[in-house]
Each structure stands twice: as C-alpha cells, then as structure tokens.
GROMACS .gro file of C-alpha atoms in nm:
model
  512
    1MET     CA    1  -0.004   0.002   0.005
    2HIS     CA    2   0.120   0.356  -0.086
    3THR     CA    3   0.247   0.550   0.221
    4VAL     CA    4   0.249   0.931   0.240
    5VAL     CA    5   0.507   1.065   0.473
    6VAL     CA    6   0.422   1.386   0.634
    7GLY     CA    7   0.669   1.656   0.713
    8THR     CA    8   0.691   2.006   0.838
    9SER     CA    9   0.655   2.191   0.492
   10GLY     CA   10   0.303   2.078   0.390
   11VAL     CA   11   0.157   1.832   0.160
   12THR     CA   12   0.061   1.778  -0.200
   13ALA     CA   13  -0.265   1.748  -0.364
   14SER     CA   14  -0.200   1.395  -0.469
   15ASP     CA   15  -0.087   1.322  -0.113
   16VAL     CA   16  -0.458   1.423  -0.002
   17LEU     CA   17  -0.619   1.228  -0.276
   18ALA     CA   18  -0.416   0.916  -0.195
   19VAL     CA   19  -0.525   0.923   0.185
   20ALA     CA   20  -0.876   1.046   0.124
   21ARG     CA   21  -0.976   0.826  -0.164
   22ASP     CA   22  -0.707   0.549  -0.189
   23GLY     CA   23  -0.678   0.454   0.178
   24ALA     CA   24  -0.308   0.544   0.174
   25ARG     CA   25  -0.103   0.507   0.490
   26VAL     CA   26   0.039   0.792   0.680
   27GLU     CA   27   0.366   0.830   0.859
   28LEU     CA   28   0.515   1.113   1.029
   29SER     CA   29   0.891   1.233   0.919
   30GLU     CA   30   1.154   1.253   1.177
   31GLU     CA   31   1.152   1.609   1.109
   32ALA     CA   32   0.812   1.633   1.190
   33ALA     CA   33   0.856   1.482   1.529
   34LEU     CA   34   1.142   1.702   1.623
   35ALA     CA   35   0.942   2.000   1.526
   36LEU     CA   36   0.656   1.871   1.732
   37ALA     CA   37   0.856   1.805   2.030
   38ALA     CA   38   1.022   2.181   2.016
   39ALA     CA   39   0.697   2.359   1.974
   40ARG     CA   40   0.566   2.170   2.260
   41ARG     CA   41   0.862   2.250   2.483
   42ILE     CA   42   0.760   2.622   2.397
   43VAL     CA   43   0.396   2.557   2.523
   44ASP     CA   44   0.516   2.396   2.842
   45THR     CA   45   0.739   2.682   2.937
   46LEU     CA   46   0.445   2.915   2.872
   47ALA     CA   47   0.202   2.720   3.054
   48ALA     CA   48   0.420   2.715   3.377
   49LYS     CA   49   0.429   3.096   3.359
   50PRO     CA   50   0.158   3.295   3.557
   51ASP     CA   51   0.110   3.540   3.253
   52PRO     CA   52  -0.212   3.434   3.073
   53VAL     CA   53  -0.165   3.302   2.721
   54TYR     CA   54  -0.457   3.255   2.466
   55GLY     CA   55  -0.538   2.901   2.412
   56VAL     CA   56  -0.283   2.786   2.671
   57SER     CA   57  -0.411   2.922   2.993
   58THR     CA   58  -0.713   3.117   2.889
   59GLY     CA   59  -1.076   3.058   2.765
   60PHE     CA   60  -1.170   3.073   2.410
   61GLY     CA   61  -1.348   3.316   2.155
   62ALA     CA   62  -1.557   3.555   2.360
   63LEU     CA   63  -1.450   3.365   2.680
   64ALA     CA   64  -1.084   3.447   2.609
   65THR     CA   65  -1.060   3.704   2.897
   66ARG     CA   66  -1.079   3.432   3.180
   67HIS     CA   67  -0.737   3.297   3.294
   68ILE     CA   68  -0.758   2.917   3.382
   69SER     CA   69  -0.575   2.761   3.658
   70PRO     CA   70  -0.337   2.468   3.585
   71GLN     CA   71  -0.552   2.230   3.743
   72LEU     CA   72  -0.837   2.310   3.519
   73ARG     CA   73  -0.657   2.314   3.188
   74ALA     CA   74  -0.692   1.963   3.093
   75GLN     CA   75  -1.071   1.981   3.153
   76LEU     CA   76  -1.079   2.309   2.952
   77GLN     CA   77  -0.932   2.119   2.641
   78ARG     CA   78  -1.168   1.816   2.679
   79ASN     CA   79  -1.443   2.058   2.713
   80ILE     CA   80  -1.376   2.255   2.401
   81VAL     CA   81  -1.377   1.938   2.189
   82ARG     CA   82  -1.702   1.807   2.345
   83SER     CA   83  -1.893   2.120   2.331
   84HIS     CA   84  -1.782   2.212   1.979
   85ALA     CA   85  -1.869   1.855   1.856
   86ALA     CA   86  -2.197   1.994   1.799
   87GLY     CA   87  -2.288   1.912   1.440
   88MET     CA   88  -2.611   1.808   1.297
   89GLY     CA   89  -2.759   1.661   0.993
   90PRO     CA   90  -2.654   1.383   0.758
   91ARG     CA   91  -2.304   1.219   0.785
   92VAL     CA   92  -2.056   1.365   0.537
   93GLU     CA   93  -1.888   1.141   0.301
   94ARG     CA   94  -1.585   0.901   0.437
   95GLU     CA   95  -1.327   1.070   0.190
   96VAL     CA   96  -1.415   1.426   0.304
   97VAL     CA   97  -1.356   1.300   0.667
   98ARG     CA   98  -1.016   1.153   0.581
   99ALA     CA   99  -0.913   1.465   0.402
  100LEU     CA  100  -1.024   1.661   0.689
  101MET     CA  101  -0.799   1.472   0.927
  102PHE     CA  102  -0.514   1.420   0.724
  103LEU     CA  103  -0.503   1.805   0.662
  104ARG     CA  104  -0.520   1.859   1.022
  105LEU     CA  105  -0.220   1.622   1.079
  106LYS     CA  106  -0.045   1.813   0.811
  107THR     CA  107  -0.078   2.151   1.018
  108LEU     CA  108   0.021   1.961   1.341
  109CYS     CA  109   0.328   1.847   1.199
  110SER     CA  110   0.431   2.202   1.085
  111GLY     CA  111   0.558   2.250   1.430
  112HIS     CA  112   0.357   2.568   1.489
  113THR     CA  113   0.058   2.423   1.691
  114GLY     CA  114   0.230   2.318   2.001
  115VAL     CA  115   0.065   1.969   2.031
  116ARG     CA  116   0.275   1.660   2.168
  117PRO     CA  117   0.425   1.421   1.911
  118GLU     CA  118   0.180   1.147   2.053
  119VAL     CA  119  -0.139   1.341   1.945
  120ALA     CA  120  -0.024   1.369   1.590
  121GLN     CA  121   0.065   1.001   1.577
  122THR     CA  122  -0.269   0.894   1.733
  123MET     CA  123  -0.429   1.093   1.448
  124ALA     CA  124  -0.225   0.897   1.192
  125ASP     CA  125  -0.283   0.578   1.372
  126VAL     CA  126  -0.665   0.648   1.337
  127LEU     CA  127  -0.631   0.717   0.983
  128ASN     CA  128  -0.410   0.388   0.912
  129ALA     CA  129  -0.686   0.199   1.111
  130GLY     CA  130  -0.953   0.294   0.865
  131ILE     CA  131  -1.160   0.446   1.170
  132THR     CA  132  -1.358   0.754   1.027
  133PRO     CA  133  -1.524   0.963   1.284
  134VAL     CA  134  -1.898   1.077   1.214
  135VAL     CA  135  -1.894   1.415   1.113
  136HIS     CA  136  -2.226   1.579   1.002
  137GLU     CA  137  -2.311   1.816   0.723
  138TYR     CA  138  -2.397   2.112   0.955
  139GLY     CA  139  -2.179   2.300   1.197
  140SER     CA  140  -1.908   2.504   1.046
  141LEU     CA  141  -1.917   2.842   0.937
  142GLY     CA  142  -1.583   2.849   0.785
  143CYS     CA  143  -1.411   3.084   1.044
  144SER     CA  144  -1.203   2.989   1.348
  145GLY     CA  145  -1.177   2.703   1.088
  146ASP     CA  146  -1.420   2.405   1.036
  147LEU     CA  147  -1.497   2.387   1.397
  148ALA     CA  148  -1.779   2.129   1.452
  149PRO     CA  149  -1.646   1.898   1.173
  150LEU     CA  150  -1.291   1.885   1.339
  151SER     CA  151  -1.425   1.876   1.699
  152HIS     CA  152  -1.599   1.533   1.578
  153CYS     CA  153  -1.274   1.399   1.451
  154ALA     CA  154  -1.107   1.523   1.775
  155LEU     CA  155  -1.373   1.350   1.987
  156THR     CA  156  -1.258   1.028   1.828
  157LEU     CA  157  -0.910   1.076   1.927
  158MET     CA  158  -1.029   1.107   2.283
  159GLY     CA  159  -1.221   0.761   2.243
  160GLU     CA  160  -1.556   0.937   2.260
  161GLY     CA  161  -1.835   0.981   2.014
  162ASP     CA  162  -1.923   0.739   1.719
  163ALA     CA  163  -1.719   0.630   1.430
  164GLU     CA  164  -1.720   0.417   1.134
  165GLY     CA  165  -1.490   0.108   1.133
  166PRO     CA  166  -1.312  -0.026   0.834
  167ASP     CA  167  -1.594  -0.264   0.777
  168GLY     CA  168  -1.841   0.031   0.739
  169VAL     CA  169  -2.024  -0.026   1.077
  170VAL     CA  170  -2.079   0.280   1.294
  171ARG     CA  171  -1.965   0.216   1.648
  172PRO     CA  172  -1.849   0.378   1.970
  173ALA     CA  173  -1.525   0.522   1.898
  174GLY     CA  174  -1.375   0.395   2.208
  175GLU     CA  175  -1.438   0.034   2.091
  176LEU     CA  176  -1.282   0.095   1.774
  177LEU     CA  177  -0.977   0.229   1.920
  178ALA     CA  178  -0.929  -0.052   2.149
  179GLU     CA  179  -0.965  -0.300   1.878
  180HIS     CA  180  -0.686  -0.161   1.693
  181GLY     CA  181  -0.454  -0.103   1.997
  182ILE     CA  182  -0.485   0.273   1.992
  183ASP     CA  183  -0.482   0.451   2.342
  184PRO     CA  184  -0.723   0.750   2.362
  185VAL     CA  185  -0.543   1.092   2.382
  186GLU     CA  186  -0.549   1.280   2.721
  187LEU     CA  187  -0.551   1.646   2.600
  188ARG     CA  188  -0.323   1.899   2.764
  189GLU     CA  189  -0.262   2.284   2.726
  190LYS     CA  190  -0.373   2.420   2.384
  191GLU     CA  191  -0.406   2.068   2.218
  192GLY     CA  192  -0.787   2.051   2.203
  193LEU     CA  193  -0.784   2.391   2.030
  194ALA     CA  194  -0.519   2.303   1.778
  195LEU     CA  195  -0.725   1.999   1.679
  196LEU     CA  196  -1.012   2.198   1.545
  197ASN     CA  197  -0.894   2.545   1.448
  198GLY     CA  198  -0.832   2.499   1.072
  199THR     CA  199  -0.973   2.518   0.713
  200ASP     CA  200  -0.894   2.156   0.663
  201GLY     CA  201  -1.253   2.048   0.555
  202MET     CA  202  -1.320   2.304   0.294
  203LEU     CA  203  -0.956   2.257   0.167
  204GLY     CA  204  -1.000   1.892   0.138
  205MET     CA  205  -1.313   1.921  -0.060
  206LEU     CA  206  -1.148   2.180  -0.278
  207VAL     CA  207  -0.868   1.946  -0.358
  208MET     CA  208  -1.099   1.659  -0.457
  209ALA     CA  209  -1.336   1.887  -0.636
  210LEU     CA  210  -1.035   2.021  -0.870
  211ALA     CA  211  -0.928   1.647  -0.943
  212ASP     CA  212  -1.279   1.589  -1.045
  213LEU     CA  213  -1.320   1.899  -1.248
  214ASP     CA  214  -1.021   1.818  -1.444
  215THR     CA  215  -1.154   1.501  -1.581
  216LEU     CA  216  -1.495   1.662  -1.637
  217TYR     CA  217  -1.380   1.954  -1.840
  218LYS     CA  218  -1.199   1.708  -2.066
  219SER     CA  219  -1.500   1.516  -2.074
  220ALA     CA  220  -1.705   1.808  -2.181
  221ASP     CA  221  -1.471   1.906  -2.460
  222VAL     CA  222  -1.510   1.546  -2.610
  223THR     CA  223  -1.894   1.566  -2.574
  224ALA     CA  224  -1.900   1.898  -2.741
  225ALA     CA  225  -1.681   1.753  -3.011
  226LEU     CA  226  -1.958   1.485  -3.070
  227SER     CA  227  -2.213   1.727  -3.078
  228LEU     CA  228  -2.071   1.954  -3.315
  229GLU     CA  229  -2.015   1.645  -3.560
  230ALA     CA  230  -2.383   1.514  -3.487
  231LEU     CA  231  -2.496   1.870  -3.616
  232LEU     CA  232  -2.269   1.881  -3.894
  233GLY     CA  233  -2.098   2.182  -3.757
  234THR     CA  234  -1.755   2.336  -3.868
  235ASP     CA  235  -1.443   2.276  -3.701
  236ARG     CA  236  -1.312   2.570  -3.857
  237VAL     CA  237  -1.384   2.785  -3.527
  238LEU     CA  238  -1.136   2.559  -3.361
  239ALA     CA  239  -0.812   2.649  -3.561
  240PRO     CA  240  -0.530   2.736  -3.325
  241GLU     CA  241  -0.473   3.092  -3.507
  242LEU     CA  242  -0.824   3.205  -3.411
  243HIS     CA  243  -0.762   3.141  -3.041
  244ALA     CA  244  -0.389   3.267  -3.040
  245ILE     CA  245  -0.531   3.615  -3.097
  246ARG     CA  246  -0.720   3.585  -2.751
  247PRO     CA  247  -0.468   3.409  -2.562
  248HIS     CA  248  -0.643   3.276  -2.254
  249PRO     CA  249  -0.486   2.941  -2.205
  250GLY     CA  250  -0.785   2.749  -2.107
  251GLN     CA  251  -0.988   2.847  -2.423
  252GLY     CA  252  -0.678   2.738  -2.636
  253ALA     CA  253  -0.661   2.389  -2.444
  254SER     CA  254  -1.039   2.314  -2.491
  255ALA     CA  255  -1.015   2.406  -2.852
  256ALA     CA  256  -0.700   2.195  -2.903
  257ASN     CA  257  -0.880   1.916  -2.754
  258MET     CA  258  -1.201   1.927  -2.951
  259LEU     CA  259  -0.993   1.971  -3.281
  260ALA     CA  260  -0.791   1.643  -3.167
  261VAL     CA  261  -1.133   1.482  -3.118
  262LEU     CA  262  -1.271   1.565  -3.457
  263GLU     CA  263  -0.965   1.510  -3.670
  264GLY     CA  264  -1.055   1.279  -3.967
  265SER     CA  265  -1.428   1.335  -3.946
  266GLU     CA  266  -1.636   1.322  -4.266
  267LEU     CA  267  -1.944   1.504  -4.065
  268THR     CA  268  -1.796   1.837  -4.003
  269GLY     CA  269  -1.841   2.148  -4.231
  270HIS     CA  270  -2.137   1.983  -4.447
  271HIS     CA  271  -2.426   2.195  -4.357
  272GLN     CA  272  -2.648   1.950  -4.561
  273ASP     CA  273  -3.002   2.102  -4.531
  274ASP     CA  274  -3.220   2.352  -4.674
  275ALA     CA  275  -3.112   2.646  -4.458
  276PRO     CA  276  -2.711   2.643  -4.491
  277ARG     CA  277  -2.566   2.820  -4.184
  278VAL     CA  278  -2.296   3.092  -4.205
  279GLN     CA  279  -2.231   3.015  -3.852
  280ASP     CA  280  -2.289   2.759  -3.586
  281ALA     CA  281  -2.508   2.859  -3.292
  282TYR     CA  282  -2.311   2.975  -2.981
  283SER     CA  283  -2.357   2.636  -2.769
  284VAL     CA  284  -2.130   2.500  -3.034
  285ARG     CA  285  -1.915   2.783  -3.176
  286CYS     CA  286  -1.830   2.915  -2.848
  287ALA     CA  287  -1.786   2.597  -2.664
  288PRO     CA  288  -1.407   2.648  -2.607
  289GLN     CA  289  -1.461   3.012  -2.481
  290VAL     CA  290  -1.700   2.872  -2.210
  291ALA     CA  291  -1.492   2.593  -2.120
  292GLY     CA  292  -1.186   2.751  -2.141
  293ALA     CA  293  -1.295   3.017  -1.890
  294GLY     CA  294  -1.380   2.752  -1.634
  295ARG     CA  295  -1.027   2.603  -1.694
  296ASP     CA  296  -0.873   2.927  -1.614
  297THR     CA  297  -1.079   2.950  -1.288
  298ILE     CA  298  -0.958   2.605  -1.214
  299ALA     CA  299  -0.608   2.710  -1.265
  300HIS     CA  300  -0.652   3.005  -1.001
  301ALA     CA  301  -0.830   2.763  -0.750
  302ARG     CA  302  -0.537   2.510  -0.784
  303THR     CA  303  -0.311   2.804  -0.690
  304VAL     CA  304  -0.475   2.894  -0.398
  305ALA     CA  305  -0.508   2.522  -0.284
  306GLU     CA  306  -0.119   2.480  -0.328
  307ARG     CA  307  -0.073   2.778  -0.109
  308GLU     CA  308  -0.316   2.629   0.154
  309LEU     CA  309  -0.149   2.282   0.127
  310ALA     CA  310   0.177   2.452   0.230
  311SER     CA  311   0.027   2.667   0.513
  312ALA     CA  312   0.007   2.605   0.900
  313VAL     CA  313  -0.339   2.707   0.999
  314ASP     CA  314  -0.392   2.760   1.377
  315ASN     CA  315  -0.467   3.002   1.634
  316PRO     CA  316  -0.261   3.085   1.831
  317VAL     CA  317   0.050   2.983   1.650
  318VAL     CA  318   0.401   2.881   1.797
  319LEU     CA  319   0.677   3.068   1.622
  320PRO     CA  320   1.062   2.968   1.605
  321ASP     CA  321   1.160   3.255   1.829
  322GLY     CA  322   0.936   3.107   2.124
  323ARG     CA  323   0.646   3.354   2.092
  324VAL     CA  324   0.291   3.215   2.077
  325GLU     CA  325   0.080   3.472   1.885
  326SER     CA  326  -0.308   3.486   1.809
  327ASN     CA  327  -0.369   3.552   1.438
  328GLY     CA  328  -0.664   3.523   1.197
  329ASN     CA  329  -0.516   3.257   0.945
  330PHE     CA  330  -0.806   3.020   1.032
  331HIS     CA  331  -1.026   3.277   0.821
  332GLY     CA  332  -1.169   3.090   0.509
  333ALA     CA  333  -1.209   3.334   0.253
  334PRO     CA  334  -0.933   3.247   0.028
  335VAL     CA  335  -1.056   2.912  -0.010
  336GLY     CA  336  -1.441   2.997   0.009
  337TYR     CA  337  -1.414   3.229  -0.293
  338VAL     CA  338  -1.255   2.977  -0.516
  339LEU     CA  339  -1.507   2.712  -0.430
  340ASP     CA  340  -1.773   2.953  -0.516
  341PHE     CA  341  -1.595   3.060  -0.838
  342LEU     CA  342  -1.588   2.685  -0.945
  343ALA     CA  343  -1.960   2.633  -0.861
  344ILE     CA  344  -2.018   2.930  -1.109
  345ALA     CA  345  -1.812   2.776  -1.374
  346ALA     CA  346  -1.965   2.439  -1.342
  347ALA     CA  347  -2.310   2.582  -1.350
  348ASP     CA  348  -2.207   2.766  -1.695
  349LEU     CA  349  -2.031   2.460  -1.840
  350ALA     CA  350  -2.362   2.257  -1.762
  351SER     CA  351  -2.574   2.515  -1.911
  352ILE     CA  352  -2.390   2.533  -2.234
  353THR     CA  353  -2.398   2.159  -2.229
  354GLU     CA  354  -2.763   2.142  -2.208
  355ARG     CA  355  -2.802   2.372  -2.473
  356ARG     CA  356  -2.633   2.144  -2.715
  357THR     CA  357  -2.831   1.847  -2.609
  358ASP     CA  358  -3.172   2.041  -2.667
  359ARG     CA  359  -3.040   2.138  -3.026
  360LEU     CA  360  -2.962   1.776  -3.109
  361LEU     CA  361  -3.330   1.697  -3.019
  362ASP     CA  362  -3.529   1.954  -3.178
  363LYS     CA  363  -3.598   1.874  -3.559
  364ASN     CA  364  -3.593   2.258  -3.633
  365ARG     CA  365  -3.246   2.294  -3.541
  366SER     CA  366  -3.078   1.960  -3.570
  367HIS     CA  367  -3.028   1.973  -3.922
  368GLY     CA  368  -3.198   1.653  -4.046
  369LEU     CA  369  -3.187   1.440  -3.728
  370PRO     CA  370  -3.519   1.293  -3.622
  371PRO     CA  371  -3.735   1.453  -3.341
  372PHE     CA  372  -3.600   1.372  -3.006
  373LEU     CA  373  -3.373   1.121  -3.173
  374ALA     CA  374  -3.656   0.901  -3.172
  375ASP     CA  375  -3.680   0.567  -3.387
  376ASP     CA  376  -4.061   0.624  -3.474
  377PRO     CA  377  -4.139   1.007  -3.369
  378GLY     CA  378  -4.494   1.001  -3.206
  379VAL     CA  379  -4.480   0.645  -3.141
  380ASP     CA  380  -4.145   0.681  -2.970
  381SER     CA  381  -4.063   0.988  -2.749
  382GLY     CA  382  -3.693   0.924  -2.807
  383LEU     CA  383  -3.457   1.109  -2.541
  384MET     CA  384  -3.740   1.409  -2.481
  385ILE     CA  385  -3.718   1.333  -2.095
  386ALA     CA  386  -3.364   1.261  -2.096
  387GLN     CA  387  -3.325   1.616  -2.163
  388TYR     CA  388  -3.573   1.725  -1.900
  389THR     CA  389  -3.375   1.546  -1.628
  390GLN     CA  390  -3.051   1.745  -1.783
  391ALA     CA  391  -3.240   2.057  -1.742
  392ALA     CA  392  -3.356   1.992  -1.400
  393LEU     CA  393  -2.996   1.916  -1.300
  394VAL     CA  394  -2.874   2.243  -1.470
  395SER     CA  395  -3.126   2.470  -1.311
  396GLU     CA  396  -3.019   2.319  -0.948
  397MET     CA  397  -2.681   2.403  -1.046
  398LYS     CA  398  -2.769   2.748  -1.108
  399ARG     CA  399  -2.917   2.784  -0.767
  400LEU     CA  400  -2.587   2.618  -0.623
  401ALA     CA  401  -2.403   2.886  -0.821
  402VAL     CA  402  -2.514   3.150  -0.553
  403PRO     CA  403  -2.195   3.233  -0.363
  404ALA     CA  404  -2.192   3.122  -0.015
  405SER     CA  405  -1.900   3.344   0.075
  406ALA     CA  406  -2.097   3.668  -0.005
  407ASP     CA  407  -2.288   3.585   0.320
  408SER     CA  408  -2.163   3.618   0.674
  409ILE     CA  409  -2.361   3.562   1.010
  410PRO     CA  410  -2.189   3.683   1.329
  411SER     CA  411  -2.133   3.431   1.599
  412SER     CA  412  -1.956   3.391   1.949
  413ALA     CA  413  -2.107   3.691   2.101
  414MET     CA  414  -1.996   3.913   1.819
  415GLN     CA  415  -1.629   3.817   1.881
  416GLU     CA  416  -1.633   3.606   1.542
  417ASP     CA  417  -1.846   3.869   1.371
  418HIS     CA  418  -1.748   3.807   1.009
  419VAL     CA  419  -1.718   3.440   0.891
  420SER     CA  420  -1.637   3.293   0.554
  421MET     CA  421  -1.906   3.035   0.529
  422GLY     CA  422  -1.626   2.808   0.310
  423TRP     CA  423  -1.763   2.497   0.441
  424SER     CA  424  -2.096   2.578   0.279
  425ALA     CA  425  -1.941   2.657  -0.031
  426ALA     CA  426  -1.761   2.341  -0.042
  427ARG     CA  427  -2.064   2.120   0.030
  428LYS     CA  428  -2.276   2.285  -0.261
  429LEU     CA  429  -1.973   2.251  -0.481
  430ARG     CA  430  -1.958   1.874  -0.438
  431THR     CA  431  -2.342   1.851  -0.522
  432ALA     CA  432  -2.262   2.062  -0.847
  433VAL     CA  433  -1.977   1.851  -0.946
  434ASP     CA  434  -2.175   1.537  -0.909
  435ASN     CA  435  -2.456   1.726  -1.126
  436LEU     CA  436  -2.226   1.831  -1.383
  437THR     CA  437  -2.118   1.479  -1.446
  438ARG     CA  438  -2.481   1.371  -1.480
  439VAL     CA  439  -2.508   1.675  -1.737
  440ILE     CA  440  -2.224   1.560  -1.942
  441ALA     CA  441  -2.347   1.217  -1.936
  442VAL     CA  442  -2.678   1.315  -2.103
  443GLU     CA  443  -2.509   1.495  -2.376
  444LEU     CA  444  -2.274   1.195  -2.428
  445TYR     CA  445  -2.590   0.956  -2.452
  446ALA     CA  446  -2.763   1.208  -2.721
  447ALA     CA  447  -2.454   1.308  -2.926
  448THR     CA  448  -2.318   0.940  -2.969
  449ARG     CA  449  -2.695   0.856  -3.085
  450ALA     CA  450  -2.714   1.149  -3.317
  451VAL     CA  451  -2.370   1.056  -3.470
  452GLU     CA  452  -2.475   0.725  -3.545
  453LEU     CA  453  -2.784   0.838  -3.694
  454ARG     CA  454  -2.587   1.028  -3.967
  455GLU     CA  455  -2.576   0.732  -4.198
  456GLY     CA  456  -2.342   0.749  -4.494
  457LEU     CA  457  -2.083   0.986  -4.309
  458THR     CA  458  -1.801   0.854  -4.117
  459PRO     CA  459  -1.722   1.010  -3.777
  460ALA     CA  460  -1.377   1.087  -3.634
  461PRO     CA  461  -1.176   0.787  -3.534
  462ALA     CA  462  -1.185   0.931  -3.175
  463SER     CA  463  -1.543   0.928  -3.193
  464ARG     CA  464  -1.585   0.604  -3.321
  465ALA     CA  465  -1.355   0.481  -3.030
  466VAL     CA  466  -1.587   0.682  -2.793
  467ILE     CA  467  -1.903   0.530  -2.934
  468GLU     CA  468  -1.741   0.172  -2.934
  469ALA     CA  469  -1.630   0.196  -2.591
  470VAL     CA  470  -1.966   0.334  -2.460
  471ARG     CA  471  -2.155   0.068  -2.628
  472LYS     CA  472  -1.940  -0.191  -2.474
  473ALA     CA  473  -1.993  -0.044  -2.148
  474GLY     CA  474  -2.355  -0.120  -2.190
  475VAL     CA  475  -2.524   0.202  -2.316
  476GLN     CA  476  -2.737   0.115  -2.604
  477GLY     CA  477  -2.760   0.295  -2.933
  478PRO     CA  478  -3.060   0.410  -3.152
  479GLY     CA  479  -3.382   0.209  -3.154
  480PRO     CA  480  -3.723   0.200  -3.013
  481ASP     CA  481  -3.804   0.343  -2.667
  482ARG     CA  482  -3.680   0.145  -2.380
  483PHE     CA  483  -3.624   0.203  -1.993
  484LEU     CA  484  -3.391   0.489  -2.016
  485ALA     CA  485  -3.284   0.520  -1.653
  486PRO     CA  486  -3.042   0.232  -1.657
  487ASP     CA  487  -2.870   0.357  -1.961
  488LEU     CA  488  -2.827   0.720  -1.826
  489ALA     CA  489  -2.685   0.556  -1.495
  490VAL     CA  490  -2.417   0.351  -1.718
  491ALA     CA  491  -2.341   0.674  -1.897
  492ASP     CA  492  -2.298   0.875  -1.564
  493ALA     CA  493  -2.050   0.607  -1.443
  494PHE     CA  494  -1.871   0.606  -1.798
  495VAL     CA  495  -1.801   0.974  -1.738
  496ARG     CA  496  -1.757   0.974  -1.370
  497GLU     CA  497  -1.479   0.702  -1.369
  498GLY     CA  498  -1.296   0.880  -1.648
  499ARG     CA  499  -1.374   0.624  -1.905
  500LEU     CA  500  -1.503   0.869  -2.172
  501VAL     CA  501  -1.172   1.065  -2.164
  502ALA     CA  502  -0.972   0.744  -2.175
  503ALA     CA  503  -1.159   0.623  -2.464
  504ALA     CA  504  -1.094   0.943  -2.674
  505GLU     CA  505  -0.733   0.939  -2.568
  506THR     CA  506  -0.672   0.606  -2.719
  507VAL     CA  507  -0.694   0.793  -3.055
  508THR     CA  508  -0.589   1.141  -2.965
  509GLY     CA  509  -0.321   1.078  -2.708
  510PRO     CA  510  -0.327   1.284  -2.378
  511LEU     CA  511  -0.600   1.565  -2.388
  512ARG     CA  512  -0.512   1.885  -2.238
   0.00000   0.00000   0.00000
C-alpha cells in the first residue's frame, strides 16, 4: 500500500487524494517529530508561567478573557472538543472526513501548533486503522476553521463519540480504538484548540473537486466535439490561429482538445440541409470560450489550494523564536471564494452542455436528425425526457452557483463577527460536481446516438472509439423506446470514472 510521509513543509494534492480516496497509509517524518517536540517545549514553558496566554491558559473566543488555573486546563481542552462537536444533519462522506483529518495532521506536523508528538501520531494511527469519525453536514461557518467537523474528529481521538470502522459499521469510537490497539489521547494545554482550528474540511473538498473537474472539463470537450459532428458543424472555429489572438490558456486547450477529437471526421462542415448556416449556434461555436474560462478558473483555484496545502493554519501559532501569537489565518475567505468561483464555472459549463443537447433533439435546429432522436417519432418519445432530467440538473446547478462566501453571519457573542461560509461553499460545490457529471453524461448519450444516425458519413476515429467504448459499457444505441434510467446510469458512471476521456485518448493521445 502507498505510504504518505508528512513533514513540516506541507503536503501535495496527490497526497490528499491518496489518503482520502485510496486509503494510503500515513507516516510522520523524523523532521516532523522533532518540530512537534520543540514546539511543545515552548507551550509547556508558557503554561508554567503566571501570565495568561491565549489558548494555553485562557478560555476561547468570547471567553478568552478568563485566566484558567493549571488544575482546570486539561478539563478545558476536553470541554472545548465536547462542546464544539455540535454538528447536525446527515453524515458527510468518508473521503471528506479522511481529507479533513489528514490536513489537520499536516498542520500539526508543521511545528506551529504546540501539540505533543503522541497527539499527531494518534491521528495518523486512526487514519491507518481505517477508522472514520462521524462528521455531520452542518456546524461549520468556515471561520475559526471548520470547528464542529474537526471537533467530531478530535472526539474520536479522545475515544468518545461515534466512528465508522473499516467494515463500514458505525460504533462507539472507544471500542474501535481499543480493537486496533490505539490509546485515547489525554489532552493538555492548547491541544484541544489545535485539533479543531483550521480550514481543513473546505480545503480537502476543494482538492477533490479540482481533481474531478479536471476530468469533467476534458469530458465536456469530448462531448462538445461529438455534438458538433452530429450537428454537421464546422471545426474551422477551432483553428489554433483564431485562439492565439485571444490567448486565454484554457480556451486554447479546450479548442485543441475538440480539434483533436474531430480530426478525420467526415461530418464536419457539411451543413447539408435546406437552410445552410454561415455560423454555428453559440453553444457549438463558443464551446472553447466557455469551457476555457472554467479551466482558467480551475487554474486559479489550484494556485490557492497549493498555497493552503503549504500553510500551517491554527490560532494561536507557535513561532520559532518562542512566541505564541494570536492571528486570523483560520479565516476561510481564500478557499471559500474559489469554491464559489468553481460552482459558477460548473453551472455555466452545464448550461452550454444542455443547450447543445436540446439542439440535437429539436428537428427544427438539428439539421436533419429525427425529432428527439426517436426511432419512430410520435410512437417513440426518444430522448425527450432525458433532456428534461438534464435541464432539471442544470437548474439546480444555477441555484448552487449563488455564492456562499458573499454571506456572513456573526457568532460567539460578536467576537467572530465575520465568517467565510467556506464549508457551505464546499458542500454545494460537491453537489454541483455530481450534477455536472450527470449533465455531461446526458450529452454523451444524445450525441453518440445522433452521430450514429448520420448514415453515410464517417465520424472521426476518436468519436468512433468513444461510441464503441460506451456501447461496450452497456449504453445502447438508436432504436425503439426503452427504460432509459439504466442507460443514463451507465453513461454517468462512464463519465465519472474517466472512461470517456480514456476512450478518446486511445486515438488523440493525452488531452490537455
């Protein structure tokens, strides 16, 4: 099994994906162990002094003015975890919780949090045992970090609350720890606070969304090319020299992908009907511009994610010169913004994708294709309602594109009076990414059928490879009406698992 070693300088997106989705083992580097011990010595020194230090010998948030006596500090740290583990609603996905814990471990290992090495090691042990704390949908405002979600994870380290075992069964966390030989942690000064004060949940979901969107944008280029073929459109608008004079990188990449898929097609540029076109409709002609703008948004979001992956997010932080300083680095605005940007881009890509599908199904605009791509129109309804489903998905995505980060709701007796709502932005982006996958799957279903209905003209080799692969996967071609939901589910999986891109790339080589 792949092992990810966590040091003091952060982790990579591939590390997050390996741990969250592939169950990779986690190890702490010797460098991290030394940094943890050095920072802990600083905290212990400050804890022994009479002067109050936030997070070490004081209360938290609006209660930070109270100095806590030494005999109550362990109770204080336990209490903050118990009281902050106040999430509600359905459980979030296992991969999200694993990403959340791994990214918190990344910050612990930076040497800026002041927790003991055994606390970090216990978190690694829990991940390696396949134990997943029960974390709920609601409870984070994305400021002072993802407090409730991280608190539920910290509760598991203490042997309290519920967690899911490697067998998928939810049980008391204490039982699961005991079965795997893991001793619950007994928290000391600052450790409870350090376990729950970070942007790790929203960042983990951003990293996973970026990986998914990378595949989906390539998928959308392929389905757009198939639709262009099916509509007998022109590929001249994809010429590199046209995109070079508006040099947005994403636009150029998208056009290049479409051109690669269409190479060798006999369908493009024919305009064989009674109403010859000077230009194709925007949904066809401007596909690279829309998908390209989304790609550039992804590039910006990836830059933000990389900076966060190299960051130590905690409050207060331990500095190398021995100071423990309060700060505002836990604020989720940088991550929340790009999560919202991506939801907007995904909604627009879904919107233009649906418009191409609708054009394929409309006999007045499809240039010779049968109404709704039906076998016997009137007797058969064809893909009429598949497009309804696609339209419903797009409509929901437009609602999900309303920014969460534009909102703020004060909390903690106005001490935390401006929050990022980054967790909410991340949660709705996950739904948007799921819906975008389904929207692209419907275009794939319609476009492959439409290309096959263009008898007498040979599609591009890459298109033929896609059609052959999707038919082999179980999506049936043209014919009389049948139960469509199973076909659409197979098409969804074909896109979601990256098989659409892989099929095209057997001919085109790697897409950009």
